[in-house]
Short mmCIF file of N, CA, C and O in Angstrom, two decimals:
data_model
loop_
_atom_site.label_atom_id
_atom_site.label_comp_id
_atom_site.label_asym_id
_atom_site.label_seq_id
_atom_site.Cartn_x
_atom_site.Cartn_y
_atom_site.Cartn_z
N UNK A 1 125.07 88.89 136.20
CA UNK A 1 124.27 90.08 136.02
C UNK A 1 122.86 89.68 135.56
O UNK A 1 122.70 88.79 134.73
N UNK A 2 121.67 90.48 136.23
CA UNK A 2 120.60 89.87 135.41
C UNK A 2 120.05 89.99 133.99
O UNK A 2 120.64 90.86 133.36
N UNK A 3 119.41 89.58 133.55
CA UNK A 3 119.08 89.77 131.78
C UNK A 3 117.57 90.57 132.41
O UNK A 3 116.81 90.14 133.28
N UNK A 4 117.50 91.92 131.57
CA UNK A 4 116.37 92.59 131.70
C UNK A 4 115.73 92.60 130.66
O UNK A 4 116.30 92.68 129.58
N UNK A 5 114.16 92.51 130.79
CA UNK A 5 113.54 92.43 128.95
C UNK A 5 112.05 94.10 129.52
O UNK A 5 111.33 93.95 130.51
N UNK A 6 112.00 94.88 128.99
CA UNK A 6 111.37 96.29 129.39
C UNK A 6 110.11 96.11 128.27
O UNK A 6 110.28 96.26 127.06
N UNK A 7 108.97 95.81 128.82
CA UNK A 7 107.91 95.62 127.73
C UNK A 7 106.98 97.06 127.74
O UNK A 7 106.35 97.77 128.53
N UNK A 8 107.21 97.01 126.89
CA UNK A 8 105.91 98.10 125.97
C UNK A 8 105.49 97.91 124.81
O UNK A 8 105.87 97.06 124.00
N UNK A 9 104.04 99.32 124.59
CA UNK A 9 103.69 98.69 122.81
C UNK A 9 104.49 98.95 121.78
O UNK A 9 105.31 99.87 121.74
N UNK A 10 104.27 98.19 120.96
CA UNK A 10 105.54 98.53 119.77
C UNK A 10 104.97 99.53 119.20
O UNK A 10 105.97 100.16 118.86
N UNK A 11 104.09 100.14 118.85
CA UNK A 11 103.07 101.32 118.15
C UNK A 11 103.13 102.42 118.76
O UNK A 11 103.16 102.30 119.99
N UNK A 12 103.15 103.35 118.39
CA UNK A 12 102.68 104.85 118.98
C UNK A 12 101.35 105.54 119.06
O UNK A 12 100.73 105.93 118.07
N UNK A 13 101.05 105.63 120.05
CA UNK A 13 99.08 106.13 119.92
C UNK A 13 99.30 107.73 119.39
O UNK A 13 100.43 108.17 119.15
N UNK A 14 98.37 108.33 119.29
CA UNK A 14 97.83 109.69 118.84
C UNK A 14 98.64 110.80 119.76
O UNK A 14 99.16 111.83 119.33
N UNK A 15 98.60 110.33 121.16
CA UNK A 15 98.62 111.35 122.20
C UNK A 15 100.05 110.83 123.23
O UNK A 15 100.19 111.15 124.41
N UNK A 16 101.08 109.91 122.39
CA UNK A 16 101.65 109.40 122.91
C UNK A 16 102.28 110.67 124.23
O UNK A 16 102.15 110.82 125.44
N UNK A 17 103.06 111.44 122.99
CA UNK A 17 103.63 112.26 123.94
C UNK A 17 103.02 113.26 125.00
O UNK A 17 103.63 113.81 125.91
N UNK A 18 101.78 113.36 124.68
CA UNK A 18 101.18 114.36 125.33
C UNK A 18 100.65 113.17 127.20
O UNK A 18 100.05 113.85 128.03
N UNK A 19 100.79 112.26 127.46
CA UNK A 19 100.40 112.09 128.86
C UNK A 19 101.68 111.31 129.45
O UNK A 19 102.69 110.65 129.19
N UNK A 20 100.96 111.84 130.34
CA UNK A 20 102.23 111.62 131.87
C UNK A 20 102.61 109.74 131.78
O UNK A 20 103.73 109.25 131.94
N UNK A 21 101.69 109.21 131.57
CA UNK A 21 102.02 107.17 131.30
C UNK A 21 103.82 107.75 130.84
O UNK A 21 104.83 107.75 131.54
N UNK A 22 103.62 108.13 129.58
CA UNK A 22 104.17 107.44 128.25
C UNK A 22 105.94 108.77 128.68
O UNK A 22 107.09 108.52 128.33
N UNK A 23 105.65 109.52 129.17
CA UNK A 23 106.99 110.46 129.83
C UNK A 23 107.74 110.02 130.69
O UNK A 23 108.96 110.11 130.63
N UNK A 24 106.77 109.17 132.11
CA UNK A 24 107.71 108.35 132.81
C UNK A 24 108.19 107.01 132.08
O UNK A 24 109.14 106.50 132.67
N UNK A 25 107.82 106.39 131.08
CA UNK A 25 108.15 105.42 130.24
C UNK A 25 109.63 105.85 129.97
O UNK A 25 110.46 105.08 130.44
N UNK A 26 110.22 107.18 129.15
CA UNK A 26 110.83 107.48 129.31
C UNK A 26 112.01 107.79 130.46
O UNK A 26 113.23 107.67 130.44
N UNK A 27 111.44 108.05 131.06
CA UNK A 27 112.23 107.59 132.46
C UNK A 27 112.82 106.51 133.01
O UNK A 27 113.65 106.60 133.91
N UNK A 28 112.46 105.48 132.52
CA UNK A 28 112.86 104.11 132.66
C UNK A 28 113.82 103.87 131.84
O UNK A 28 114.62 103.02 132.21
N UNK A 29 114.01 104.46 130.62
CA UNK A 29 114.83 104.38 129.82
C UNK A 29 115.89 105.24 130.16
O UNK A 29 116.87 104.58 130.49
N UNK A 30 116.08 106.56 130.22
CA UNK A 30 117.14 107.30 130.21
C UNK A 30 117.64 106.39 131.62
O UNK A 30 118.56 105.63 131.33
N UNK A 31 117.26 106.34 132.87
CA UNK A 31 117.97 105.38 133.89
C UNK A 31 118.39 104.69 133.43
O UNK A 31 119.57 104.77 133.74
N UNK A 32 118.23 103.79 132.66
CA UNK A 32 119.35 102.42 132.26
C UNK A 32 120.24 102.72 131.02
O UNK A 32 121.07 101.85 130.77
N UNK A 33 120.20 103.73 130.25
CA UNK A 33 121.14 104.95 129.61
C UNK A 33 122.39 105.68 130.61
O UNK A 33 123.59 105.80 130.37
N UNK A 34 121.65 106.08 131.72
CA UNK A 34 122.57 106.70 132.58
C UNK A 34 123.27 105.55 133.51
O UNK A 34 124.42 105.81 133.86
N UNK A 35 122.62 104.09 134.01
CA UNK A 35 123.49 103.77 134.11
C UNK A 35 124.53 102.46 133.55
O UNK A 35 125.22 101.64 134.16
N UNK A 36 124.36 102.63 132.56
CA UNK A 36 124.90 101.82 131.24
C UNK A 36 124.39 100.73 131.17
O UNK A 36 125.29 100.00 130.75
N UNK A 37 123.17 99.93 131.39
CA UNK A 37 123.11 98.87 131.40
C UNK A 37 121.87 98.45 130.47
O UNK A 37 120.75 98.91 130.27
N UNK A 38 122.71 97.20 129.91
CA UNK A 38 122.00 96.87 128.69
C UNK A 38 120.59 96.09 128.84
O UNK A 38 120.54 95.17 129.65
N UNK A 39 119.38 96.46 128.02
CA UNK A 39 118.47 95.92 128.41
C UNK A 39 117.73 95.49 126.87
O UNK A 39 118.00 96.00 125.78
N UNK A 40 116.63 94.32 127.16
CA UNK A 40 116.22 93.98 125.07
C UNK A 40 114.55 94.94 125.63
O UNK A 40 113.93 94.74 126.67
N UNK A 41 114.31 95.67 124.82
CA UNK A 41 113.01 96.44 124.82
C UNK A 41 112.23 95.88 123.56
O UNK A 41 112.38 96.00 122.35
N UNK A 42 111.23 95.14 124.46
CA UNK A 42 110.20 94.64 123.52
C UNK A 42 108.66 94.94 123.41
O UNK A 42 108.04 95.13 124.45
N UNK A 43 108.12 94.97 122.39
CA UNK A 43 107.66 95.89 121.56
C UNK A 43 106.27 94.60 121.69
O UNK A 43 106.29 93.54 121.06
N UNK A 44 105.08 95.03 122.70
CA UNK A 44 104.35 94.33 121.88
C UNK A 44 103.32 94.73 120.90
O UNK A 44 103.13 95.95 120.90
N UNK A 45 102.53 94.00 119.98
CA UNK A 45 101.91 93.97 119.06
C UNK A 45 100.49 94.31 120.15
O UNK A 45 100.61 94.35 121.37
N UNK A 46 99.42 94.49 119.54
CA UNK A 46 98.18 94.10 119.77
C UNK A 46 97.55 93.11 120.35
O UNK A 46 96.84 93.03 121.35
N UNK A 47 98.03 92.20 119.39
CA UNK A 47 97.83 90.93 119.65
C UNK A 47 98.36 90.43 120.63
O UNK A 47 97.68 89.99 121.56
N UNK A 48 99.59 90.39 120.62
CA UNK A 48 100.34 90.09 121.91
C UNK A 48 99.99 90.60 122.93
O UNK A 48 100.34 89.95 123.92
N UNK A 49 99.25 91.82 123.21
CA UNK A 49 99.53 92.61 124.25
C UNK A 49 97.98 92.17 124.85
O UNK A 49 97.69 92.66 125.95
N UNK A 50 97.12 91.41 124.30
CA UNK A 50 96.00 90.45 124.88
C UNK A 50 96.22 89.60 125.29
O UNK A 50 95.16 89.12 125.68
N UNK A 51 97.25 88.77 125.56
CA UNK A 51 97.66 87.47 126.01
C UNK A 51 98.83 88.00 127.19
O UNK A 51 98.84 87.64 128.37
N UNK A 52 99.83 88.96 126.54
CA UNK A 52 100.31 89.32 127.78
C UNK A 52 100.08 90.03 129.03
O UNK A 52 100.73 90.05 130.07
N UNK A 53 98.95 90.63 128.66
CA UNK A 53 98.33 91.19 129.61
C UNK A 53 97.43 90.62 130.82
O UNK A 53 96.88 91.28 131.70
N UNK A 54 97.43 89.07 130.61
CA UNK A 54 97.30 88.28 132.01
C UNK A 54 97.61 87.96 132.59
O UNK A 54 97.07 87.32 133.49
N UNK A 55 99.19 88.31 132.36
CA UNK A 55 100.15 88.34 133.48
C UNK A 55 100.84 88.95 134.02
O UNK A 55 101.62 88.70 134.94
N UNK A 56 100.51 90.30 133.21
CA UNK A 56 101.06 91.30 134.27
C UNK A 56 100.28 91.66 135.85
O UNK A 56 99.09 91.43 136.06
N UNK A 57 101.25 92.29 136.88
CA UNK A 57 101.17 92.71 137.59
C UNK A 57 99.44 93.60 137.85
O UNK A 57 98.60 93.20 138.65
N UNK A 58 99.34 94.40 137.27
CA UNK A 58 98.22 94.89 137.33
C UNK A 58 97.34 95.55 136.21
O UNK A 58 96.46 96.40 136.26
N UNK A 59 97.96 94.76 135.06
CA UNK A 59 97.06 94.84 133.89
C UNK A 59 97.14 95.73 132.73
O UNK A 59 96.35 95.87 131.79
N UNK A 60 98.64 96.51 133.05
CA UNK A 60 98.84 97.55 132.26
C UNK A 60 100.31 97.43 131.82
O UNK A 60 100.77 96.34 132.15
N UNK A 61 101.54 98.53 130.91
CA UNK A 61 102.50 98.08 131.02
C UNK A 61 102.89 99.82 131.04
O UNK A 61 102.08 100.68 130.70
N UNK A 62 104.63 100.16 131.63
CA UNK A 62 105.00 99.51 131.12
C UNK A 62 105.30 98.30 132.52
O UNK A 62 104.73 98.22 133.61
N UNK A 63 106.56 97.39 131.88
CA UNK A 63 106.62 95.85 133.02
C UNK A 63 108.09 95.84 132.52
O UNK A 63 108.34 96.01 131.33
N UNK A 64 109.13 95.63 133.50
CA UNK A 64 110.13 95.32 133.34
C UNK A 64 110.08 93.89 133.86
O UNK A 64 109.46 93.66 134.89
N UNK A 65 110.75 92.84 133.15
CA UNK A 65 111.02 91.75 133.53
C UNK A 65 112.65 91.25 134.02
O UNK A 65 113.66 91.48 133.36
N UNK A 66 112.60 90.47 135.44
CA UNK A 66 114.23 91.08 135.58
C UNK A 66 114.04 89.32 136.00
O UNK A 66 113.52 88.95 137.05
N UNK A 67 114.54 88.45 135.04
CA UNK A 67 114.85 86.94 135.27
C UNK A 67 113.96 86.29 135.81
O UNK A 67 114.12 85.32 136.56
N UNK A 68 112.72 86.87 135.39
CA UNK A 68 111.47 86.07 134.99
C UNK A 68 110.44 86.90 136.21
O UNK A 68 109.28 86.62 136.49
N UNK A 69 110.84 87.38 136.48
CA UNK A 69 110.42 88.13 138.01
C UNK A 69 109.38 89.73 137.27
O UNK A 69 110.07 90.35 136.46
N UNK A 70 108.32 90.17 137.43
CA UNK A 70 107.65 91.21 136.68
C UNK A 70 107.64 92.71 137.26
O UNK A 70 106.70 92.80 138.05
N UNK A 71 108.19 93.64 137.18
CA UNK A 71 107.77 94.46 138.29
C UNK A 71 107.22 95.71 136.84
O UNK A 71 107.60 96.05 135.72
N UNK A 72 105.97 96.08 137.92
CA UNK A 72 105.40 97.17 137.36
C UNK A 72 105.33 98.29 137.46
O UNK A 72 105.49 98.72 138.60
N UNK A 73 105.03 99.33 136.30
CA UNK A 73 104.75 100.97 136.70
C UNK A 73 106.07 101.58 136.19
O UNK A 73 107.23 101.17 136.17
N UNK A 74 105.53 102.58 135.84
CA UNK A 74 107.14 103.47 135.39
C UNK A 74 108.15 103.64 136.05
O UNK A 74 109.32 103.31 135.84
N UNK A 75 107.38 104.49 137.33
CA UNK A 75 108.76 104.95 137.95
C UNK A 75 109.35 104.03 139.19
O UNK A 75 110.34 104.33 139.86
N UNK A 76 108.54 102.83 139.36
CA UNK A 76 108.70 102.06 140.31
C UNK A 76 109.80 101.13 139.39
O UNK A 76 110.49 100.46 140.16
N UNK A 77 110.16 100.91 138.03
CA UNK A 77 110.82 100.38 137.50
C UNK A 77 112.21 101.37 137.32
O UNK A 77 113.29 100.81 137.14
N UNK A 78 112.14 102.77 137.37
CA UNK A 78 113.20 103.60 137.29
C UNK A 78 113.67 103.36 138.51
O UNK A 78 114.89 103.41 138.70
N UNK A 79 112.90 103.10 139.41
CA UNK A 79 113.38 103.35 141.31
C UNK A 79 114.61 102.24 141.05
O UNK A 79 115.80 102.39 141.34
N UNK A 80 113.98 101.05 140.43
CA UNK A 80 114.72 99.44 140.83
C UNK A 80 115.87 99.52 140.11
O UNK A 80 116.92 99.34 140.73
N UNK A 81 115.93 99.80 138.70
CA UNK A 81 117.34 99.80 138.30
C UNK A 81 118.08 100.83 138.73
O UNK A 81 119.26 100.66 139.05
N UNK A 82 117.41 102.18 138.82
CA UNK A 82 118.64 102.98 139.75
C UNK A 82 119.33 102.64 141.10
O UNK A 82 120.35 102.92 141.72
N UNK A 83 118.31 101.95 141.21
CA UNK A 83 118.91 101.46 142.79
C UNK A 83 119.50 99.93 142.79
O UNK A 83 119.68 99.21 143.78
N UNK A 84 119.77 99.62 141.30
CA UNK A 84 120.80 98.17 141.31
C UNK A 84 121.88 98.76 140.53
O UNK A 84 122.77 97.92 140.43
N UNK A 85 122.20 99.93 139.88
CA UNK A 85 123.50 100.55 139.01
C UNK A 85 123.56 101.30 139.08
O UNK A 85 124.52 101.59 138.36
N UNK A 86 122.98 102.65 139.77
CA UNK A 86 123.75 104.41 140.28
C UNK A 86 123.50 104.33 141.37
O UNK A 86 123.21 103.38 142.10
N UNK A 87 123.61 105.55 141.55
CA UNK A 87 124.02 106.31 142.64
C UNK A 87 122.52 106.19 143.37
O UNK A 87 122.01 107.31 143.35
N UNK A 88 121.94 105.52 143.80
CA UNK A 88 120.29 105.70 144.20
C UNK A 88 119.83 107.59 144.52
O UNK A 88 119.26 108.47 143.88
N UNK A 89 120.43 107.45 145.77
CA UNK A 89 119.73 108.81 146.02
C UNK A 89 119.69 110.15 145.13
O UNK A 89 118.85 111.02 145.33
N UNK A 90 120.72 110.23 144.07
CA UNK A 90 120.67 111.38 143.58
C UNK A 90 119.74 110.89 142.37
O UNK A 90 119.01 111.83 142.05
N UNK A 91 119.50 109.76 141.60
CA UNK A 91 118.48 109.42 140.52
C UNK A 91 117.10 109.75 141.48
O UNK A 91 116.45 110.76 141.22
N UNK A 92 116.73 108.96 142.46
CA UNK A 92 115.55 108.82 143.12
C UNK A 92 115.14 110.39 143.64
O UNK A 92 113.96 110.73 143.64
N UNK A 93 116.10 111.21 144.02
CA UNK A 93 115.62 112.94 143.97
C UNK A 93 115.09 113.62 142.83
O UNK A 93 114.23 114.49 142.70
N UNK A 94 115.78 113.01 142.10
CA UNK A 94 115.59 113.58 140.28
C UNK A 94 114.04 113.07 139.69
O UNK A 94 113.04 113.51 139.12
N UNK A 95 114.53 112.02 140.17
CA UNK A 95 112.53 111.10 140.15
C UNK A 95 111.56 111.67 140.74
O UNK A 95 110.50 112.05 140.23
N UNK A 96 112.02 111.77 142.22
CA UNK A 96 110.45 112.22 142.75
C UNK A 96 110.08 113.73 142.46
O UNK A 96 108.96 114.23 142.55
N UNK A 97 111.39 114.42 142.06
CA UNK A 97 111.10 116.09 142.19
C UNK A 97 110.09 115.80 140.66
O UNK A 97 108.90 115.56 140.87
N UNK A 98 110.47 115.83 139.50
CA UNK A 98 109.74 115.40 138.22
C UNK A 98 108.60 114.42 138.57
O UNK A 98 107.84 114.44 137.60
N UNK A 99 108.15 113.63 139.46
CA UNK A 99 106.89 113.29 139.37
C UNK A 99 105.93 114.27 140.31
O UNK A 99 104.79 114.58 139.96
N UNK A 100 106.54 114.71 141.50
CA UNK A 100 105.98 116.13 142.10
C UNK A 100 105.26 117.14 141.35
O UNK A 100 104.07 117.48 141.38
N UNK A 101 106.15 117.49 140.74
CA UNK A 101 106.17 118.51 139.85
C UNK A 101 104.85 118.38 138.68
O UNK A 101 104.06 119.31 138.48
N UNK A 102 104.79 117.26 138.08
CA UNK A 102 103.82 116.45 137.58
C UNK A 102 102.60 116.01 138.06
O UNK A 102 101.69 115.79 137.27
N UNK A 103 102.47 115.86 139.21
CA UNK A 103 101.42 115.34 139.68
C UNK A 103 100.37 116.95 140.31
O UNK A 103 99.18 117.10 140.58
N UNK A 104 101.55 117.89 140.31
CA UNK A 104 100.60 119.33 141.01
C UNK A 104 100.26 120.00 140.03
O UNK A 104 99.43 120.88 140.25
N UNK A 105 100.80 119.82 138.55
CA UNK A 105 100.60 120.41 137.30
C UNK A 105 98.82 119.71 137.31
O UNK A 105 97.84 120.46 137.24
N UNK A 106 98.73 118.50 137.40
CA UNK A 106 97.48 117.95 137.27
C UNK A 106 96.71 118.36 138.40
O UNK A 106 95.65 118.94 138.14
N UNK A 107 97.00 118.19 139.56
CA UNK A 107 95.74 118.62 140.75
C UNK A 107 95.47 120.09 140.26
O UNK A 107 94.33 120.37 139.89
N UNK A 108 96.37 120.96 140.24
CA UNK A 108 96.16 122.29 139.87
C UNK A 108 95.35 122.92 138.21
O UNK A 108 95.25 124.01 137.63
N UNK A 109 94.94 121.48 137.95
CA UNK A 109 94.16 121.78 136.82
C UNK A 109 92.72 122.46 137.60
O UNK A 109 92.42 122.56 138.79
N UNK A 110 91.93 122.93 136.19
CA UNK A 110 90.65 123.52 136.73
C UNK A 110 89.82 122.44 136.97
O UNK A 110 89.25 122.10 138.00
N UNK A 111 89.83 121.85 135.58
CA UNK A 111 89.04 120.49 135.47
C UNK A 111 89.22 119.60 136.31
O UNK A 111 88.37 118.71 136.29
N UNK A 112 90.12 119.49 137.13
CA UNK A 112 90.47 118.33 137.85
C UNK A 112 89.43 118.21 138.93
O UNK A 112 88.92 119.18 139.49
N UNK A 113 89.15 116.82 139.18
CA UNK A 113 87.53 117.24 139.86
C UNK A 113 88.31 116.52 141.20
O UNK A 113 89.06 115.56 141.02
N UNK A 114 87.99 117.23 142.92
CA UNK A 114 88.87 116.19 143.94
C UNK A 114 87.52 115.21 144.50
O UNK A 114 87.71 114.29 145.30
#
């Protein structure tokens, strides 16, 4: 089985809960909740998160690491473990309807400039 390590910051910002990043973050989690599989969630520091951040994928986190291998982005990390321990299609419906849903909440802002 592979050893998964799920990096994010160990800190909580101001506005954690309030943006869409830090909700699909969540998402990554309840998937490997739903499908039982154990993962070490590590927490970086500040500090750390300047040094690790030259090797991520595209410069941001969160980053699941799956046996040394990096894959990035929230829900592109929910896609991969649902689709190595459930049922794919019924997680990946559940996914895209909630990022849909999410993404027209934002275009349909006023402010939103196209």
């Amino acid at each position: 089985m592979p050893e998964y390590k799920l990096y994010y910051f160990a800190f909580r910002g101001l506005a954690e809960n309030l943006t869409l990043y830090s909700k699909n973050m969540k998402v990554s989690r309840q998937v490997f909740a739903l499908a039982g599989v154990e993962y070490e969630n590590v927490g970086l520091t500040k500090e750390e998160w300047v040094e690790f951040k030259k090797k991520t994928p595209f410069g941001r986190i969160p980053v699941l690491e799956v046996d040394g291998k990096l894959i990035a982005q929230s829900l592109t990390i929910a896609r991969y473990i649902a689709s190595q321990h459930v049922q794919f299609a019924v997680v990946s419906t559940v996914l895209m309807k909630e990022f849909s849903r999410k993404m027209n909440k934002q275009i349909l802002r006023p402010d939103f400039v196209h």
